[in-house]
Amino acid sequence: GVEWKERGTGDVKLLKHKENGKIRLLMRREKTLKVCANHYITSDMVLSPNVGSDRSWVWNVAADLVEDEAERQLLAIRFGNAENATKFKEAFEEARETNKSLASGANPAQEESEDEESEDEDDKEDAEASKDADESKEEEKKD
């Protein structure tokens, strides 16, 4: 069967690389600040509702870099309320589109200067949404 393994409770952030403009998801555990999720948001990542909840999402990750090992994972995240879950989904999808356009050869420096103000606002919104991220979990297959 399939079993979920809890990775931790804490803040989840979408971080934009200063040079290449790519956006990755980073989550640290509340008390220890240990990284429990760390991956770029790729064009094939789709957030799906988790067990019909309006405050939880699941998505597939080809290479989540935790403890220096890249592993294929199914991740889930749950927020304190539906509003923050929706904000996270919007920010995640925007990041996916940004990364997709960067991959297709758009000039990141040009885009950054045009969207700089709105990007900053999004970052604040992400930080707010992240504060209520209750859990990040991964699915493990047992033999």
PDB file of C-alpha atoms in Angstrom:
ATOM      1  CA  GLY A   1       0.000   0.000   0.000  1.00  0.00           C
ATOM      2  CA  VAL A   2       0.836   3.655  -0.102  1.00  0.00           C
ATOM      3  CA  GLU A   3       1.591   5.621   3.041  1.00  0.00           C
ATOM      4  CA  TRP A   4       2.107   9.348   3.632  1.00  0.00           C
ATOM      5  CA  LYS A   5       5.189  10.403   5.553  1.00  0.00           C
ATOM      6  CA  GLU A   6       5.052  13.794   7.284  1.00  0.00           C
ATOM      7  CA  ARG A   7       7.948  16.095   6.448  1.00  0.00           C
ATOM      8  CA  GLY A   8       7.041  18.910   8.792  1.00  0.00           C
ATOM      9  CA  THR A   9       5.066  22.012   9.663  1.00  0.00           C
ATOM     10  CA  GLY A  10       6.313  25.478   8.741  1.00  0.00           C
ATOM     11  CA  ASP A  11       6.539  28.245   6.175  1.00  0.00           C
ATOM     12  CA  VAL A  12       6.591  27.521   2.464  1.00  0.00           C
ATOM     13  CA  LYS A  13       8.129  30.125   0.156  1.00  0.00           C
ATOM     14  CA  LEU A  14       8.446  30.643  -3.585  1.00  0.00           C
ATOM     15  CA  LEU A  15      11.908  32.059  -4.207  1.00  0.00           C
ATOM     16  CA  LYS A  16      13.115  33.720  -7.405  1.00  0.00           C
ATOM     17  CA  HIS A  17      16.744  33.149  -8.416  1.00  0.00           C
ATOM     18  CA  LYS A  18      18.524  36.529  -8.682  1.00  0.00           C
ATOM     19  CA  GLU A  19      20.388  35.668 -11.884  1.00  0.00           C
ATOM     20  CA  ASN A  20      18.328  33.233 -13.938  1.00  0.00           C
ATOM     21  CA  GLY A  21      14.879  34.322 -12.678  1.00  0.00           C
ATOM     22  CA  LYS A  22      13.710  30.734 -12.093  1.00  0.00           C
ATOM     23  CA  ILE A  23      11.326  30.167  -9.189  1.00  0.00           C
ATOM     24  CA  ARG A  24      11.631  27.309  -6.719  1.00  0.00           C
ATOM     25  CA  LEU A  25       9.584  26.147  -3.764  1.00  0.00           C
ATOM     26  CA  LEU A  26      11.355  26.010  -0.401  1.00  0.00           C
ATOM     27  CA  MET A  27       9.841  24.828   2.856  1.00  0.00           C
ATOM     28  CA  ARG A  28      11.555  24.717   6.242  1.00  0.00           C
ATOM     29  CA  ARG A  29      10.402  23.033   9.448  1.00  0.00           C
ATOM     30  CA  GLU A  30       9.071  25.480  12.018  1.00  0.00           C
ATOM     31  CA  LYS A  31      11.449  25.033  14.959  1.00  0.00           C
ATOM     32  CA  THR A  32      14.595  23.498  13.438  1.00  0.00           C
ATOM     33  CA  LEU A  33      14.433  25.451  10.114  1.00  0.00           C
ATOM     34  CA  LYS A  34      15.567  22.216   8.433  1.00  0.00           C
ATOM     35  CA  VAL A  35      14.671  22.128   4.727  1.00  0.00           C
ATOM     36  CA  CYS A  36      11.808  19.692   4.091  1.00  0.00           C
ATOM     37  CA  ALA A  37      10.936  20.607   0.471  1.00  0.00           C
ATOM     38  CA  ASN A  38      13.160  22.224  -2.145  1.00  0.00           C
ATOM     39  CA  HIS A  39      12.501  22.084  -5.891  1.00  0.00           C
ATOM     40  CA  TYR A  40      12.072  24.221  -9.000  1.00  0.00           C
ATOM     41  CA  ILE A  41       8.498  24.577 -10.200  1.00  0.00           C
ATOM     42  CA  THR A  42       8.431  22.950 -13.631  1.00  0.00           C
ATOM     43  CA  SER A  43       5.925  23.268 -16.465  1.00  0.00           C
ATOM     44  CA  ASP A  44       4.593  19.734 -15.888  1.00  0.00           C
ATOM     45  CA  MET A  45       3.656  20.320 -12.230  1.00  0.00           C
ATOM     46  CA  VAL A  46      -0.086  20.476 -11.659  1.00  0.00           C
ATOM     47  CA  LEU A  47      -1.683  21.107  -8.262  1.00  0.00           C
ATOM     48  CA  SER A  48      -4.616  18.777  -7.679  1.00  0.00           C
ATOM     49  CA  PRO A  49      -7.041  18.936  -4.759  1.00  0.00           C
ATOM     50  CA  ASN A  50      -6.080  16.448  -2.054  1.00  0.00           C
ATOM     51  CA  VAL A  51      -8.965  14.176  -0.941  1.00  0.00           C
ATOM     52  CA  GLY A  52     -11.501  16.821  -1.987  1.00  0.00           C
ATOM     53  CA  SER A  53     -10.187  19.358   0.555  1.00  0.00           C
ATOM     54  CA  ASP A  54     -10.336  23.069  -0.255  1.00  0.00           C
ATOM     55  CA  ARG A  55      -7.137  23.703   1.746  1.00  0.00           C
ATOM     56  CA  SER A  56      -4.856  20.898   0.558  1.00  0.00           C
ATOM     57  CA  TRP A  57      -2.988  20.203  -2.721  1.00  0.00           C
ATOM     58  CA  VAL A  58      -0.891  17.361  -4.160  1.00  0.00           C
ATOM     59  CA  TRP A  59       1.657  17.473  -6.997  1.00  0.00           C
ATOM     60  CA  ASN A  60       4.403  15.336  -8.537  1.00  0.00           C
ATOM     61  CA  VAL A  61       8.048  16.372  -8.273  1.00  0.00           C
ATOM     62  CA  ALA A  62      10.727  14.849 -10.511  1.00  0.00           C
ATOM     63  CA  ALA A  63      13.601  15.963  -8.265  1.00  0.00           C
ATOM     64  CA  ASP A  64      12.974  17.269  -4.763  1.00  0.00           C
ATOM     65  CA  LEU A  65      16.348  18.129  -3.236  1.00  0.00           C
ATOM     66  CA  VAL A  66      16.228  17.313   0.453  1.00  0.00           C
ATOM     67  CA  GLU A  67      19.374  16.071   2.196  1.00  0.00           C
ATOM     68  CA  ASP A  68      21.268  16.462  -1.115  1.00  0.00           C
ATOM     69  CA  GLU A  69      19.397  13.617  -2.786  1.00  0.00           C
ATOM     70  CA  ALA A  70      17.128  14.266  -5.759  1.00  0.00           C
ATOM     71  CA  GLU A  71      14.115  11.991  -5.542  1.00  0.00           C
ATOM     72  CA  ARG A  72      10.883  11.641  -7.482  1.00  0.00           C
ATOM     73  CA  GLN A  73       8.056  12.319  -5.015  1.00  0.00           C
ATOM     74  CA  LEU A  74       4.350  12.917  -4.716  1.00  0.00           C
ATOM     75  CA  LEU A  75       4.026  15.867  -2.327  1.00  0.00           C
ATOM     76  CA  ALA A  76       1.014  17.178  -0.436  1.00  0.00           C
ATOM     77  CA  ILE A  77       0.577  20.456   1.410  1.00  0.00           C
ATOM     78  CA  ARG A  78      -2.217  21.539   3.742  1.00  0.00           C
ATOM     79  CA  PHE A  79      -3.028  25.083   4.813  1.00  0.00           C
ATOM     80  CA  GLY A  80      -4.852  26.461   7.839  1.00  0.00           C
ATOM     81  CA  ASN A  81      -7.678  27.754   5.653  1.00  0.00           C
ATOM     82  CA  ALA A  82      -9.040  27.699   2.098  1.00  0.00           C
ATOM     83  CA  GLU A  83      -8.069  31.333   1.433  1.00  0.00           C
ATOM     84  CA  ASN A  84      -4.364  30.654   1.975  1.00  0.00           C
ATOM     85  CA  ALA A  85      -4.584  27.425  -0.021  1.00  0.00           C
ATOM     86  CA  THR A  86      -6.053  29.420  -2.935  1.00  0.00           C
ATOM     87  CA  LYS A  87      -3.334  32.103  -2.660  1.00  0.00           C
ATOM     88  CA  PHE A  88      -0.702  29.363  -2.752  1.00  0.00           C
ATOM     89  CA  LYS A  89      -2.266  27.773  -5.855  1.00  0.00           C
ATOM     90  CA  GLU A  90      -2.351  31.145  -7.659  1.00  0.00           C
ATOM     91  CA  ALA A  91       1.282  31.908  -6.779  1.00  0.00           C
ATOM     92  CA  PHE A  92       2.380  28.349  -7.690  1.00  0.00           C
ATOM     93  CA  GLU A  93       0.672  28.534 -11.096  1.00  0.00           C
ATOM     94  CA  GLU A  94       2.124  31.982 -11.779  1.00  0.00           C
ATOM     95  CA  ALA A  95       5.600  30.645 -10.902  1.00  0.00           C
ATOM     96  CA  ARG A  96       5.037  27.687 -13.239  1.00  0.00           C
ATOM     97  CA  GLU A  97       4.168  30.061 -16.106  1.00  0.00           C
ATOM     98  CA  THR A  98       7.188  32.283 -15.338  1.00  0.00           C
ATOM     99  CA  ASN A  99       9.531  29.295 -15.361  1.00  0.00           C
ATOM    100  CA  LYS A 100       7.906  27.948 -18.528  1.00  0.00           C
ATOM    101  CA  SER A 101       8.502  31.255 -20.368  1.00  0.00           C
ATOM    102  CA  LEU A 102      12.122  31.341 -19.118  1.00  0.00           C
ATOM    103  CA  ALA A 103      12.653  27.802 -20.425  1.00  0.00           C
ATOM    104  CA  SER A 104      11.305  28.817 -23.825  1.00  0.00           C
ATOM    105  CA  GLY A 105      14.006  31.480 -24.137  1.00  0.00           C
ATOM    106  CA  ALA A 106      12.312  34.666 -22.899  1.00  0.00           C
ATOM    107  CA  ASN A 107      14.727  37.255 -21.537  1.00  0.00           C
ATOM    108  CA  PRO A 108      14.496  37.177 -17.712  1.00  0.00           C
ATOM    109  CA  ALA A 109      16.188  40.553 -17.223  1.00  0.00           C
ATOM    110  CA  GLN A 110      13.631  42.249 -19.474  1.00  0.00           C
ATOM    111  CA  GLU A 111      10.662  40.567 -17.795  1.00  0.00           C
ATOM    112  CA  GLU A 112      11.991  41.307 -14.321  1.00  0.00           C
ATOM    113  CA  SER A 113      12.251  45.054 -14.889  1.00  0.00           C
ATOM    114  CA  GLU A 114       8.708  45.219 -16.259  1.00  0.00           C
ATOM    115  CA  ASP A 115       7.136  43.102 -13.515  1.00  0.00           C
ATOM    116  CA  GLU A 116       9.358  44.093 -10.607  1.00  0.00           C
ATOM    117  CA  GLU A 117       6.681  45.793  -8.513  1.00  0.00           C
ATOM    118  CA  SER A 118       4.042  43.098  -8.930  1.00  0.00           C
ATOM    119  CA  GLU A 119       6.652  40.399  -8.201  1.00  0.00           C
ATOM    120  CA  ASP A 120       7.425  42.048  -4.852  1.00  0.00           C
ATOM    121  CA  GLU A 121       3.739  42.146  -3.950  1.00  0.00           C
ATOM    122  CA  ASP A 122       3.414  38.478  -4.875  1.00  0.00           C
ATOM    123  CA  ASP A 123       6.343  37.621  -2.614  1.00  0.00           C
ATOM    124  CA  LYS A 124       4.612  39.258   0.348  1.00  0.00           C
ATOM    125  CA  GLU A 125       1.398  37.429  -0.471  1.00  0.00           C
ATOM    126  CA  ASP A 126       3.281  34.130  -0.676  1.00  0.00           C
ATOM    127  CA  ALA A 127       4.860  34.748   2.710  1.00  0.00           C
ATOM    128  CA  GLU A 128       1.429  35.411   4.205  1.00  0.00           C
ATOM    129  CA  ALA A 129      -0.036  32.337   2.576  1.00  0.00           C
ATOM    130  CA  SER A 130       2.921  30.306   3.755  1.00  0.00           C
ATOM    131  CA  LYS A 131       2.481  31.055   7.426  1.00  0.00           C
ATOM    132  CA  ASP A 132      -0.516  28.751   7.601  1.00  0.00           C
ATOM    133  CA  ALA A 133       1.040  25.823   5.775  1.00  0.00           C
ATOM    134  CA  ASP A 134       0.328  23.095   8.271  1.00  0.00           C
ATOM    135  CA  GLU A 135       2.058  20.163   6.710  1.00  0.00           C
ATOM    136  CA  SER A 136       4.090  18.999   3.800  1.00  0.00           C
ATOM    137  CA  LYS A 137       3.943  15.284   3.200  1.00  0.00           C
ATOM    138  CA  GLU A 138       5.383  12.849   0.755  1.00  0.00           C
ATOM    139  CA  GLU A 139       4.025   9.562  -0.445  1.00  0.00           C
ATOM    140  CA  GLU A 140       6.163   6.481  -0.004  1.00  0.00           C
ATOM    141  CA  LYS A 141       5.547   3.140  -1.639  1.00  0.00           C
ATOM    142  CA  LYS A 142       6.016   0.154   0.631  1.00  0.00           C
ATOM    143  CA  ASP A 143       6.927  -3.205  -0.822  1.00  0.00           C
TER     144      ASP A 143
END
